[in-house]
Amino acid sequence: MKAGIEAINIYCGSAVLDVKELAVARNLNMERFENLMMKEKTVPMPYEDPISNGVNAAKPIIDNLSEEEKGKIDMIITCTESGIDFGKSMSTYMHHYLGLSRNCRLFELKNACYSGTAGFQMAVNFILSQAAPGRKALVICTDIMRTNIVEDSLDFSFAEPSTGSGAVAILVSDNPTVFQVDKGANGYYGYEVMDTCRPVPDAEAGDADKSLLSYLDCCENSFKEYQNRVEGADYETTFDYLAFHTPFGGMVKGAHRTNMRKLKKAKPDYIEADFQKRVTPSLLYCQRVGNIMGATAHLALLSAIENGNYDRTKRVGVFSYGSGCCSEFYSGLVSPQAQESLKKYGISNHLQDRYKMSMSDYESTFHVNGKLKFGTKNFKVDREEFPEPYAHVKGKNKLVFSEIKDFHRKYEFV
Amino acid sequence: MKQKVVSIIKENLLEIIPALENEELSLDDTFVDLGANSLDRGELITMTLERLESESSRVEFVGAQTINELADMIVEKG
């Protein structure tokens, strides 16, 4: 019995900012900024929200299925910390715009950046349970952070260049062409900690240092639990590639360095070479999008799959961390066919095709972001306010967010 | 005990930031002033706990700003 990823695609917006320009404009210490290892961030446009991003990530996957296969999707799990309603799940909107069968479970999951892994593992277990043989689950990880004011707090000054916007859609089934999970190879580790959170809508709070230490604690302990459950597992030799939740590239580099030193007693030069070989492929997409929270671990996994060398079937180790906190280390196999099956989605081209904003373009989005807060009852999106990025969407059959009317969100394919 | 912890912290700090080799390290300089970013501080805590064979979680030592503060916390929490 196999289970895992049959198809995976992303949508990471239509506008992007070079974060080096941002760092200069904000007078950040450039040495510290370089340690972030980030290059670009997706800037959310007013006509994009977590729902339209999710649909745009999933639609190419759905369009590629036959009617019969579409009818086999038994659930849509939305994984997010950017929900738009305390009660109604975003899955209901996405289900509608994807045109799926009404015999389908619709719900939303949360645990900060761990949400994507929580949803993915629930979907995998649904397939492995054989409760509904031959059926599929659609997991949509989608998160967004709209900047509307720039905080003076030093703690969060480095959050602005590393926070992104986007979605990853994953079709989970018993035909895991892209990533076949290692059944039962899961180490989890969680406990209550107040590191970073969203205690009020539309803003983050917390302690960045504590979050970093908690990430390191979890990375080590979830892997140790993985080792307890997988006989003979070795941090260095078991995994050809590693894909970690990437709040920023430097965090992953730091965690990998710590693991290699602690678990393998490796020396700095050796660790650096190993990082370049086994970890760098997973960072390439994350460095161009920014942290998309619940969707980041799978963006890293996708990046490792698309940018690695799979001349034979190889194993990828995945680490997911969500503040609060919960974490998991798991793994799966990627065959030489995986890259070919993903080509049709043109993922690298999508990242390349985003409109490159200037600092003033970027800051001109703040006022409208301020009007799109959680709980907005009525709002009409002016799509033409940002004509250059909109030109990257129009005519491409993308879903855009157009209106909120009595709290009900409206979308259109353009 | 504290003396031993202090010297381990100092040794680790020099390993992480070799440029401090010829500097006079004050126990009350903040890690930030000594040029340690948040990743360096995380690594410093990790290496120090490792050398002391402590099983404590790293998060327990959040907020330690100086060598003195970190040493006190480690002595207190083990």
CSV table of N, CA, C and O in Angstrom, one decimal, chain A residues 8-11 52-61 140 167-169:
chain,number,residue,atom,x,y,z
A,8,ILE,N,1.5,18.3,-7.1
A,8,ILE,CA,1.7,19.4,-6.2
A,8,ILE,C,2.0,20.6,-7.1
A,8,ILE,O,2.7,20.5,-8.1
A,9,ASN,N,1.4,21.8,-6.7
A,9,ASN,CA,1.6,23.0,-7.5
A,9,ASN,C,1.5,24.2,-6.5
A,9,ASN,O,1.0,24.0,-5.4
A,10,ILE,N,2.0,25.3,-7.0
A,10,ILE,CA,2.0,26.5,-6.1
A,10,ILE,C,1.4,27.7,-6.8
A,10,ILE,O,1.3,27.7,-8.1
A,11,TYR,N,1.0,28.7,-6.0
A,11,TYR,CA,0.7,30.0,-6.6
A,11,TYR,C,1.3,31.0,-5.6
A,11,TYR,O,0.8,31.1,-4.5
A,52,SER,N,-8.0,32.9,-3.1
A,52,SER,CA,-7.7,32.9,-4.6
A,52,SER,C,-6.3,32.3,-4.8
A,52,SER,O,-6.1,31.5,-5.8
A,53,ASN,N,-5.4,32.5,-3.9
A,53,ASN,CA,-4.1,31.8,-4.0
A,53,ASN,C,-4.2,30.3,-4.0
A,53,ASN,O,-3.6,29.6,-4.8
A,54,GLY,N,-5.0,29.8,-3.1
A,54,GLY,CA,-5.2,28.4,-2.9
A,54,GLY,C,-5.8,27.8,-4.2
A,54,GLY,O,-5.4,26.7,-4.7
A,55,VAL,N,-6.9,28.5,-4.7
A,55,VAL,CA,-7.5,28.0,-5.9
A,55,VAL,C,-6.5,28.0,-7.1
A,55,VAL,O,-6.5,27.0,-7.9
A,56,ASN,N,-5.8,29.1,-7.2
A,56,ASN,CA,-4.8,29.2,-8.3
A,56,ASN,C,-3.7,28.1,-8.2
A,56,ASN,O,-3.2,27.7,-9.3
A,57,ALA,N,-3.4,27.7,-7.0
A,57,ALA,CA,-2.4,26.6,-6.9
A,57,ALA,C,-3.0,25.3,-7.3
A,57,ALA,O,-2.4,24.5,-7.9
A,58,ALA,N,-4.3,25.1,-6.9
A,58,ALA,CA,-4.9,23.8,-7.1
A,58,ALA,C,-5.5,23.6,-8.5
A,58,ALA,O,-5.5,22.4,-9.0
A,59,LYS,N,-5.9,24.7,-9.1
A,59,LYS,CA,-6.7,24.5,-10.3
A,59,LYS,C,-5.9,23.8,-11.4
A,59,LYS,O,-6.5,22.9,-12.1
A,60,PRO,N,-4.7,24.1,-11.7
A,60,PRO,CA,-4.0,23.3,-12.7
A,60,PRO,C,-3.9,21.8,-12.4
A,60,PRO,O,-3.9,21.0,-13.3
A,61,ILE,N,-3.9,21.4,-11.1
A,61,ILE,CA,-3.9,20.0,-10.8
A,61,ILE,C,-5.3,19.4,-11.1
A,61,ILE,O,-5.4,18.3,-11.7
A,140,ILE,N,-4.7,22.0,0.8
A,140,ILE,CA,-4.3,23.3,0.3
A,140,ILE,C,-3.7,24.1,1.5
A,140,ILE,O,-4.4,24.5,2.4
A,167,ALA,N,0.5,30.0,-1.8
A,167,ALA,CA,-0.2,28.7,-1.5
A,167,ALA,C,0.5,27.5,-2.2
A,167,ALA,O,1.0,27.7,-3.2
A,168,VAL,N,0.3,26.4,-1.5
A,168,VAL,CA,0.8,25.1,-2.1
A,168,VAL,C,-0.4,24.2,-2.1
A,168,VAL,O,-1.0,24.0,-1.0
A,169,ALA,N,-0.7,23.6,-3.2
A,169,ALA,CA,-1.8,22.6,-3.3
A,169,ALA,C,-1.2,21.2,-3.5
A,169,ALA,O,-0.3,21.1,-4.4
